[in-house]
Coordinates of N, CA and C in Angstrom, one line a residue:
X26 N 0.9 -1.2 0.0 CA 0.0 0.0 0.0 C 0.9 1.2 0.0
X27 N 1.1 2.4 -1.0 CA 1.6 3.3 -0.7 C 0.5 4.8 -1.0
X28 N 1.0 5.4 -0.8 CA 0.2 6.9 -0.5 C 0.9 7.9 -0.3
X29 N 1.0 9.2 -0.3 CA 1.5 10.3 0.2 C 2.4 10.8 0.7
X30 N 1.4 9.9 2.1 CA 2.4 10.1 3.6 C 4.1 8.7 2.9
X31 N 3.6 7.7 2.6 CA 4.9 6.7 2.5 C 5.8 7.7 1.7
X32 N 5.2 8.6 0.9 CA 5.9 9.2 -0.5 C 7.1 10.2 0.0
X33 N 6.3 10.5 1.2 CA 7.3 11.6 1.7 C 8.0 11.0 2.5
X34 N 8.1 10.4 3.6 CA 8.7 9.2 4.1 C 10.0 9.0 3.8
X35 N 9.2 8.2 2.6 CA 10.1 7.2 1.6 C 11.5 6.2 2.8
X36 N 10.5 5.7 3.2 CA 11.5 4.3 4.3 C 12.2 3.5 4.1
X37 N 11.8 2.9 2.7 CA 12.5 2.1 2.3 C 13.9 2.7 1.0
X38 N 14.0 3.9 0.8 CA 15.0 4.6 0.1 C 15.8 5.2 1.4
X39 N 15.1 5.1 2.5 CA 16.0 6.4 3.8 C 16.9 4.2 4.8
X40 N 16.4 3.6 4.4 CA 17.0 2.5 4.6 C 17.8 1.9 3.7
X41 N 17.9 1.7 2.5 CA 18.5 1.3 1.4 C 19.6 2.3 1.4
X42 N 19.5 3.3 1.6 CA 20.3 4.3 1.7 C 21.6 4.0 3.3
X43 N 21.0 4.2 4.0 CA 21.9 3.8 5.6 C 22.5 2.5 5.3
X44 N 22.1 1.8 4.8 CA 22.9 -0.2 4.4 C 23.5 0.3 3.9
X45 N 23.6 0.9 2.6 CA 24.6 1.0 1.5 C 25.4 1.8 1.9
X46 N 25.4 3.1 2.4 CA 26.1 3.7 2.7 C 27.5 3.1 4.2
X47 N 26.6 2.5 5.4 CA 27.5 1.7 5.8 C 27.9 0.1 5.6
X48 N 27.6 -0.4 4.4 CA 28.5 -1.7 4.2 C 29.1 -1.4 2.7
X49 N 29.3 -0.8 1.7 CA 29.9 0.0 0.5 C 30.4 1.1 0.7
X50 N 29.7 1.8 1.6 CA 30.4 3.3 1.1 C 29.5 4.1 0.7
X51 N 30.0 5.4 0.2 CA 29.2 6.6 -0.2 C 30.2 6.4 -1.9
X52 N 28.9 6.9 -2.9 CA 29.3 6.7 -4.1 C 29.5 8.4 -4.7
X53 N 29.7 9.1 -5.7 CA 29.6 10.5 -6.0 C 28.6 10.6 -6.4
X54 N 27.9 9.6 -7.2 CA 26.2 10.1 -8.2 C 25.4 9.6 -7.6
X55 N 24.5 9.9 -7.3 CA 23.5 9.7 -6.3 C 22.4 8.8 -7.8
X56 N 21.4 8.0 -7.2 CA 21.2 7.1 -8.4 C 19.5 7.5 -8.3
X57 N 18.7 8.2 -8.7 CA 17.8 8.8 -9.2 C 16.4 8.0 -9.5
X58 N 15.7 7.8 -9.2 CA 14.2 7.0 -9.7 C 13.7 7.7 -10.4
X59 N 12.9 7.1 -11.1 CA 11.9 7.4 -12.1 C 10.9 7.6 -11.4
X60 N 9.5 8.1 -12.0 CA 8.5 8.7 -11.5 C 7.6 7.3 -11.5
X61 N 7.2 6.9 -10.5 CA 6.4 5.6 -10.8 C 4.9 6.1 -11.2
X62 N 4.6 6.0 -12.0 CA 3.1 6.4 -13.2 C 2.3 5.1 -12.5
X63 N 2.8 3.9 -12.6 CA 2.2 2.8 -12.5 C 1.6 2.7 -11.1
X64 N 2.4 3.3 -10.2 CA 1.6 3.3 -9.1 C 0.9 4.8 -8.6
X65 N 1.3 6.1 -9.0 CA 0.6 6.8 -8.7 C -0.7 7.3 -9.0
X66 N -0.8 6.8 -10.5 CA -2.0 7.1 -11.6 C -3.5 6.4 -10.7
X67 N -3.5 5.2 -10.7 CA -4.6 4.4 -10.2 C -4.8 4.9 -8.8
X68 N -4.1 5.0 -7.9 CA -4.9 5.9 -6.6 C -5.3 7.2 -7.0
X69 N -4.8 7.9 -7.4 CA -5.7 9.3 -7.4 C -6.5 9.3 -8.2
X70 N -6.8 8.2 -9.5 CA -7.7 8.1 -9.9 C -8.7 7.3 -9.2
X71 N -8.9 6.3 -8.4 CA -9.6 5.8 -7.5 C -10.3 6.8 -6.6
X72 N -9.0 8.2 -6.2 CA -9.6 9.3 -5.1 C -11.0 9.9 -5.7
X73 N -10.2 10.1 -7.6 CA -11.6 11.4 -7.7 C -12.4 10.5 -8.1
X74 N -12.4 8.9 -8.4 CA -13.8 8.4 -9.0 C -14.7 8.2 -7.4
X75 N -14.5 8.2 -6.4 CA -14.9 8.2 -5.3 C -15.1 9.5 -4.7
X76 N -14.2 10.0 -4.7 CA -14.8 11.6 -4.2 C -16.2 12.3 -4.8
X77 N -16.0 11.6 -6.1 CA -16.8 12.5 -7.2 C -18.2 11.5 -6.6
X78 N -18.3 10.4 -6.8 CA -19.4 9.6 -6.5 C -20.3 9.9 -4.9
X79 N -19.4 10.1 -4.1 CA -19.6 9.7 -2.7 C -20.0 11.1 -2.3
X80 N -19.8 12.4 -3.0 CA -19.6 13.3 -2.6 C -21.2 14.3 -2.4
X81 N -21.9 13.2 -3.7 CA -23.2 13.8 -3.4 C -23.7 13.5 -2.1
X82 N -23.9 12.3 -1.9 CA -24.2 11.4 -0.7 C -23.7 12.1 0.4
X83 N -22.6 12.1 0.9 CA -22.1 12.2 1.6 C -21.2 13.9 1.6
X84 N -21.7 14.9 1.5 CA -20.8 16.3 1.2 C -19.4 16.4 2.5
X85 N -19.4 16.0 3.5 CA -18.4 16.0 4.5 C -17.1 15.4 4.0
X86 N -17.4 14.4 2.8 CA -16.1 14.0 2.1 C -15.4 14.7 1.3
X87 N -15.4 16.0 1.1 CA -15.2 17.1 -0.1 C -14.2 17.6 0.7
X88 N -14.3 18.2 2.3 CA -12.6 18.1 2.4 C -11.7 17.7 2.6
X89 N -12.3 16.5 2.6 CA -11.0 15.6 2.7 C -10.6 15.1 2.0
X90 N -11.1 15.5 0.7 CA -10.3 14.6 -0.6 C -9.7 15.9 -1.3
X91 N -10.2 17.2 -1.1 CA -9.3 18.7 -0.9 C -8.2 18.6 -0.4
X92 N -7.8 18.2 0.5 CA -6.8 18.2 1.4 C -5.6 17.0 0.9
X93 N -6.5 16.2 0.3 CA -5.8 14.7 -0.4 C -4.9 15.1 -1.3
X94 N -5.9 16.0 -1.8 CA -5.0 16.1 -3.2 C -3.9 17.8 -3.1
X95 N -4.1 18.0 -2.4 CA -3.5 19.1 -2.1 C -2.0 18.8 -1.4
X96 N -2.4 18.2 -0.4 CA -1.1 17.1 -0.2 C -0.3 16.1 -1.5
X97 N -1.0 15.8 -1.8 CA -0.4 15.2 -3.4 C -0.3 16.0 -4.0
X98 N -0.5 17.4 -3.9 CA 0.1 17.9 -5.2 C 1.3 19.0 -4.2
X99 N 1.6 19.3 -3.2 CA 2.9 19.5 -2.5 C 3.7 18.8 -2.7
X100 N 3.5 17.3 -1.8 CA 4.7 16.4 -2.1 C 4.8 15.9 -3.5
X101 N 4.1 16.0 -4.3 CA 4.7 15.4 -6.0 C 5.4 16.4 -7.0
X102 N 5.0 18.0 -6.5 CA 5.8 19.3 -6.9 C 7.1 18.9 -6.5
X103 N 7.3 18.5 -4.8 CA 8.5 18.4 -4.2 C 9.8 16.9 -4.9
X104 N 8.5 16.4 -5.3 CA 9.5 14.8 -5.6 C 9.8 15.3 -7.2
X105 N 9.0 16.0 -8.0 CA 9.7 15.9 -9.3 C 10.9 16.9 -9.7
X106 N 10.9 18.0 -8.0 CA 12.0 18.6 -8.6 C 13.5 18.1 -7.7
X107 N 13.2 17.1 -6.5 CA 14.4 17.4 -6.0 C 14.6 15.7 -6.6
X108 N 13.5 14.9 -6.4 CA 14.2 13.4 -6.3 C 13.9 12.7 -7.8
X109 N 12.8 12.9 -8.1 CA 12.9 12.0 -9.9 C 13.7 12.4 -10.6
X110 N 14.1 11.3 -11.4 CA 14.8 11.9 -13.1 C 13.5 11.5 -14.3
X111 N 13.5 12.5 -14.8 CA 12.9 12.2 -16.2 C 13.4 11.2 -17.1
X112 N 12.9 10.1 -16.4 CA 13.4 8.7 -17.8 C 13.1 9.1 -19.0
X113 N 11.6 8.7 -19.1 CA 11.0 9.2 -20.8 C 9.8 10.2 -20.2
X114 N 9.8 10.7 -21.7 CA 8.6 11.8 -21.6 C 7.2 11.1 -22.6
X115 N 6.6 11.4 -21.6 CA 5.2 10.7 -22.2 C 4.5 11.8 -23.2
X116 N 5.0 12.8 -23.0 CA 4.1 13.4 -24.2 C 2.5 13.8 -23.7
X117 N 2.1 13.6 -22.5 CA 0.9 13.7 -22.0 C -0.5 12.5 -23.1
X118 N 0.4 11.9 -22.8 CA -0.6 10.5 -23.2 C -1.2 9.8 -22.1
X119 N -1.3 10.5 -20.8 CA -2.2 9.8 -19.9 C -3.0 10.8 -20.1
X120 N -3.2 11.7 -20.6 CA -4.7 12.3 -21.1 C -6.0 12.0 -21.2
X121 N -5.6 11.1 -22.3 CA -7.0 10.6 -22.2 C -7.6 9.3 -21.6
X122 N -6.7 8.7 -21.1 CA -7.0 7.9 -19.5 C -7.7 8.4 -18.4
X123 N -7.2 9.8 -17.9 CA -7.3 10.7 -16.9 C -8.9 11.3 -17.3
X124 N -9.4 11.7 -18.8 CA -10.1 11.9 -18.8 C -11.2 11.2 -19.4
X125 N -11.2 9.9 -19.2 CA -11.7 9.1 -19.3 C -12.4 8.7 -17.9
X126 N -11.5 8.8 -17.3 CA -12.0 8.1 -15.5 C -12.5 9.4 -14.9
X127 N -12.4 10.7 -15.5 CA -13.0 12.1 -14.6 C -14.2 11.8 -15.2
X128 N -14.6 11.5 -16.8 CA -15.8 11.6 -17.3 C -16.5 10.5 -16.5
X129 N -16.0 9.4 -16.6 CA -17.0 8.3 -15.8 C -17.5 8.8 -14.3
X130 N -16.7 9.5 -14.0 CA -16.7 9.4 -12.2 C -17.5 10.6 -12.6
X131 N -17.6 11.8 -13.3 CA -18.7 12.6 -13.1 C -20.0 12.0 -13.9
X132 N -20.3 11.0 -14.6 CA -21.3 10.5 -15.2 C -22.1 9.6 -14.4
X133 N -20.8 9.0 -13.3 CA -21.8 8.3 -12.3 C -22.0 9.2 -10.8
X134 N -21.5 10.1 -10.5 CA -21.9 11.1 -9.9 C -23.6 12.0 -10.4
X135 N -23.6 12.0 -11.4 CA -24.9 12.8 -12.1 C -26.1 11.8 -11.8
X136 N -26.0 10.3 -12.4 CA -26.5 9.2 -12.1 C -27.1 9.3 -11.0
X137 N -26.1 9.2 -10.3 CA -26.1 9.0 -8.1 C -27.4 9.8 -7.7
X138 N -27.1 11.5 -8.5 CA -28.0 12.5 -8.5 C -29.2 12.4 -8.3
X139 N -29.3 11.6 -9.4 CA -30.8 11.4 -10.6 C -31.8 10.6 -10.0
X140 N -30.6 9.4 -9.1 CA -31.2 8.5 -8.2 C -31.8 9.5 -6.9
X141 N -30.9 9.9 -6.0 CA -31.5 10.4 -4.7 C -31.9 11.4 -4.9
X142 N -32.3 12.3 -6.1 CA -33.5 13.2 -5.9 C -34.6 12.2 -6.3
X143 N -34.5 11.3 -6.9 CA -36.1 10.4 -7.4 C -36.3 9.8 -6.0
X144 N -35.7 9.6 -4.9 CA -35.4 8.7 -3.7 C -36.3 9.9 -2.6
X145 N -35.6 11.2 -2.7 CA -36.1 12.0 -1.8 C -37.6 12.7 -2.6
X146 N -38.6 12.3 -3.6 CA -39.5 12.7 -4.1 C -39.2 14.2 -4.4
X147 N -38.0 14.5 -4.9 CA -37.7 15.6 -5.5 C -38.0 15.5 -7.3
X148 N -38.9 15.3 -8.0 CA -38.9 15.1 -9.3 C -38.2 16.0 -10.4
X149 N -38.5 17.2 -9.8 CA -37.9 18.7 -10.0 C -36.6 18.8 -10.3
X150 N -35.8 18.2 -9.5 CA -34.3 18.2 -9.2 C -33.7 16.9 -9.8
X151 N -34.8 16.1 -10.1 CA -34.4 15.1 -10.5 C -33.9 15.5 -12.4
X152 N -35.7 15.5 -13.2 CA -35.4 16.1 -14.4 C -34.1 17.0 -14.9
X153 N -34.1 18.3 -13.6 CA -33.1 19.4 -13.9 C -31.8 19.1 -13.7
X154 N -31.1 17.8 -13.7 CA -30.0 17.1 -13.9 C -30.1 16.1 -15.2
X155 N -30.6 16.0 -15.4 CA -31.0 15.0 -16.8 C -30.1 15.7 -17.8
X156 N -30.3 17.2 -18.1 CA -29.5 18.0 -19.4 C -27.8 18.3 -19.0
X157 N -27.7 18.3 -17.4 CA -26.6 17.9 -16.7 C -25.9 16.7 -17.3
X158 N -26.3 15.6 -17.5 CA -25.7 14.4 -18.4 C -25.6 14.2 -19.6
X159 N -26.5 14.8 -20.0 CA -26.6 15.4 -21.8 C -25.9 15.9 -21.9
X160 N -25.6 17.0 -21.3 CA -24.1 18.0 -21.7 C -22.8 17.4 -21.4
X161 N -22.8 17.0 -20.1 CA -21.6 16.1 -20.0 C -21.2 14.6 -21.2
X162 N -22.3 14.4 -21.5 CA -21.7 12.9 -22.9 C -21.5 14.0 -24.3
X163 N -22.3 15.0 -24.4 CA -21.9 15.8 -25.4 C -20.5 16.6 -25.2
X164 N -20.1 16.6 -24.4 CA -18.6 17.3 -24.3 C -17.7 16.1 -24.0
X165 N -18.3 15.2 -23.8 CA -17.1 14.1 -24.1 C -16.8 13.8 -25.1
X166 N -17.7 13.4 -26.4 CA -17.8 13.2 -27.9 C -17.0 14.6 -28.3
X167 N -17.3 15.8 -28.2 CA -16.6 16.6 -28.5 C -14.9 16.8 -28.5
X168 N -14.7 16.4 -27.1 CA -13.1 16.2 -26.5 C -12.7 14.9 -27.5
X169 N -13.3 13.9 -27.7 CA -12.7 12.9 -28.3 C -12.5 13.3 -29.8
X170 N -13.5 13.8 -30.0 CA -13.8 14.3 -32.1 C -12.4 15.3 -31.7
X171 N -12.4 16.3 -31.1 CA -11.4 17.3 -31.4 C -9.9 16.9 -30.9
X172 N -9.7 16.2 -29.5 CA -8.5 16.0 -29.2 C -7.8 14.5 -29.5
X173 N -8.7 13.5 -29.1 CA -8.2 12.5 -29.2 C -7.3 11.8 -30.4
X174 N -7.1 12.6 -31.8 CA -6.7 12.3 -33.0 C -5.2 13.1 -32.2
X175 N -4.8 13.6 -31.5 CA -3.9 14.3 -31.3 C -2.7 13.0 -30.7
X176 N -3.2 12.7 -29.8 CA -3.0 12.0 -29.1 C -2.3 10.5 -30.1
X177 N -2.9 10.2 -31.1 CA -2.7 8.8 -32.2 C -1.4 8.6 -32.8
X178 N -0.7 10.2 -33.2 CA -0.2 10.2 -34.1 C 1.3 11.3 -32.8
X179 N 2.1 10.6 -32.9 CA 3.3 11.5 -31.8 C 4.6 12.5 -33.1
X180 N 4.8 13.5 -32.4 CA 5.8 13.8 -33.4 C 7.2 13.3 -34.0
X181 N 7.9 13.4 -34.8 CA 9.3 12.6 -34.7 C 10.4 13.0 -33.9
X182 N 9.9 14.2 -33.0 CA 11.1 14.8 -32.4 C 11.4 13.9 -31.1
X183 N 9.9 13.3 -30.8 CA 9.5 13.1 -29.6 C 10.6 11.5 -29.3
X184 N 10.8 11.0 -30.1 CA 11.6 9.2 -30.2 C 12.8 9.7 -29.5
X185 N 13.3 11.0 -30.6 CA 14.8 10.9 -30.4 C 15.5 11.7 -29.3

């Protein structure tokens, strides 16, 4: 399980570090990680597909998933400038992943809506979220028609 708090931490680099340094030695180049994508992508996407869901339901969860990411976005400012190296550049091709999983998590958020106003005999508030989801699948088709061809084809600068 990692998260934030481990990120900042980092125990198992402040240990790997203390071994090596007393059974090797101290070296001159310090040896650099890469930005792990693979593990940080899927939790904060887990946060907003849950924040975004839970939040109607429950509004007392809004700040603390404010504060989540606020924290994630201090310590990951901090980690990309003092401790990652830029292995490869993705070119912002988690793009349309990222907005793929905001569209779902606001489409099932709107859903959530549609349900607990029809639940609380609000019909009113129910309907007047209906063009709420209309617009949202219409600005997703749009984002795909307009951006997503961007995304297909990478420049030749970008390989070398």
């Amino acid at each position: 399980m990692s998260g934030f708090s481990f990120e900042v931490l980092q125990f198992g680099l402040l240990t790997w570090h203390f071994l090596k340094a007393h059974t090797v030695g101290h070296s001159d180049e310090p040896y650099l990680y890469g930005f792990p994508y693979y593990r940080v992508v899927p939790i904060a996407s887990l946060a907003v597909l849950i924040g975004m869901v839970y939040a109607v339901v429950s509004p007392l969860l809004l700040p603390i998933l404010v504060i989540y990411f606020l924290l994630g976005y201090a310590v990951f400012i901090n980690q990309m400038e003092d401790v990652y190296d830029i292995t490869y550049d993705t070119c912002g091709q988690y793009w349309p992943t990222i907005h793929h999983y905001i569209f779902l998590s606001v489409t099932l958020m709107q859903t959530t809506m549609i349900g607990l106003f029809g639940l609380k005999s609000k019909p009113g508030a129910s309907f007047a979220t209906i063009p709420l989801l209309v617009l949202n699948i219409m600005f997703n088709e749009y984002c795909k028609v307009r951006f997503l061809p961007t995304f297909q084809c990478r420049p030749i600068q970008v390989p070398l």
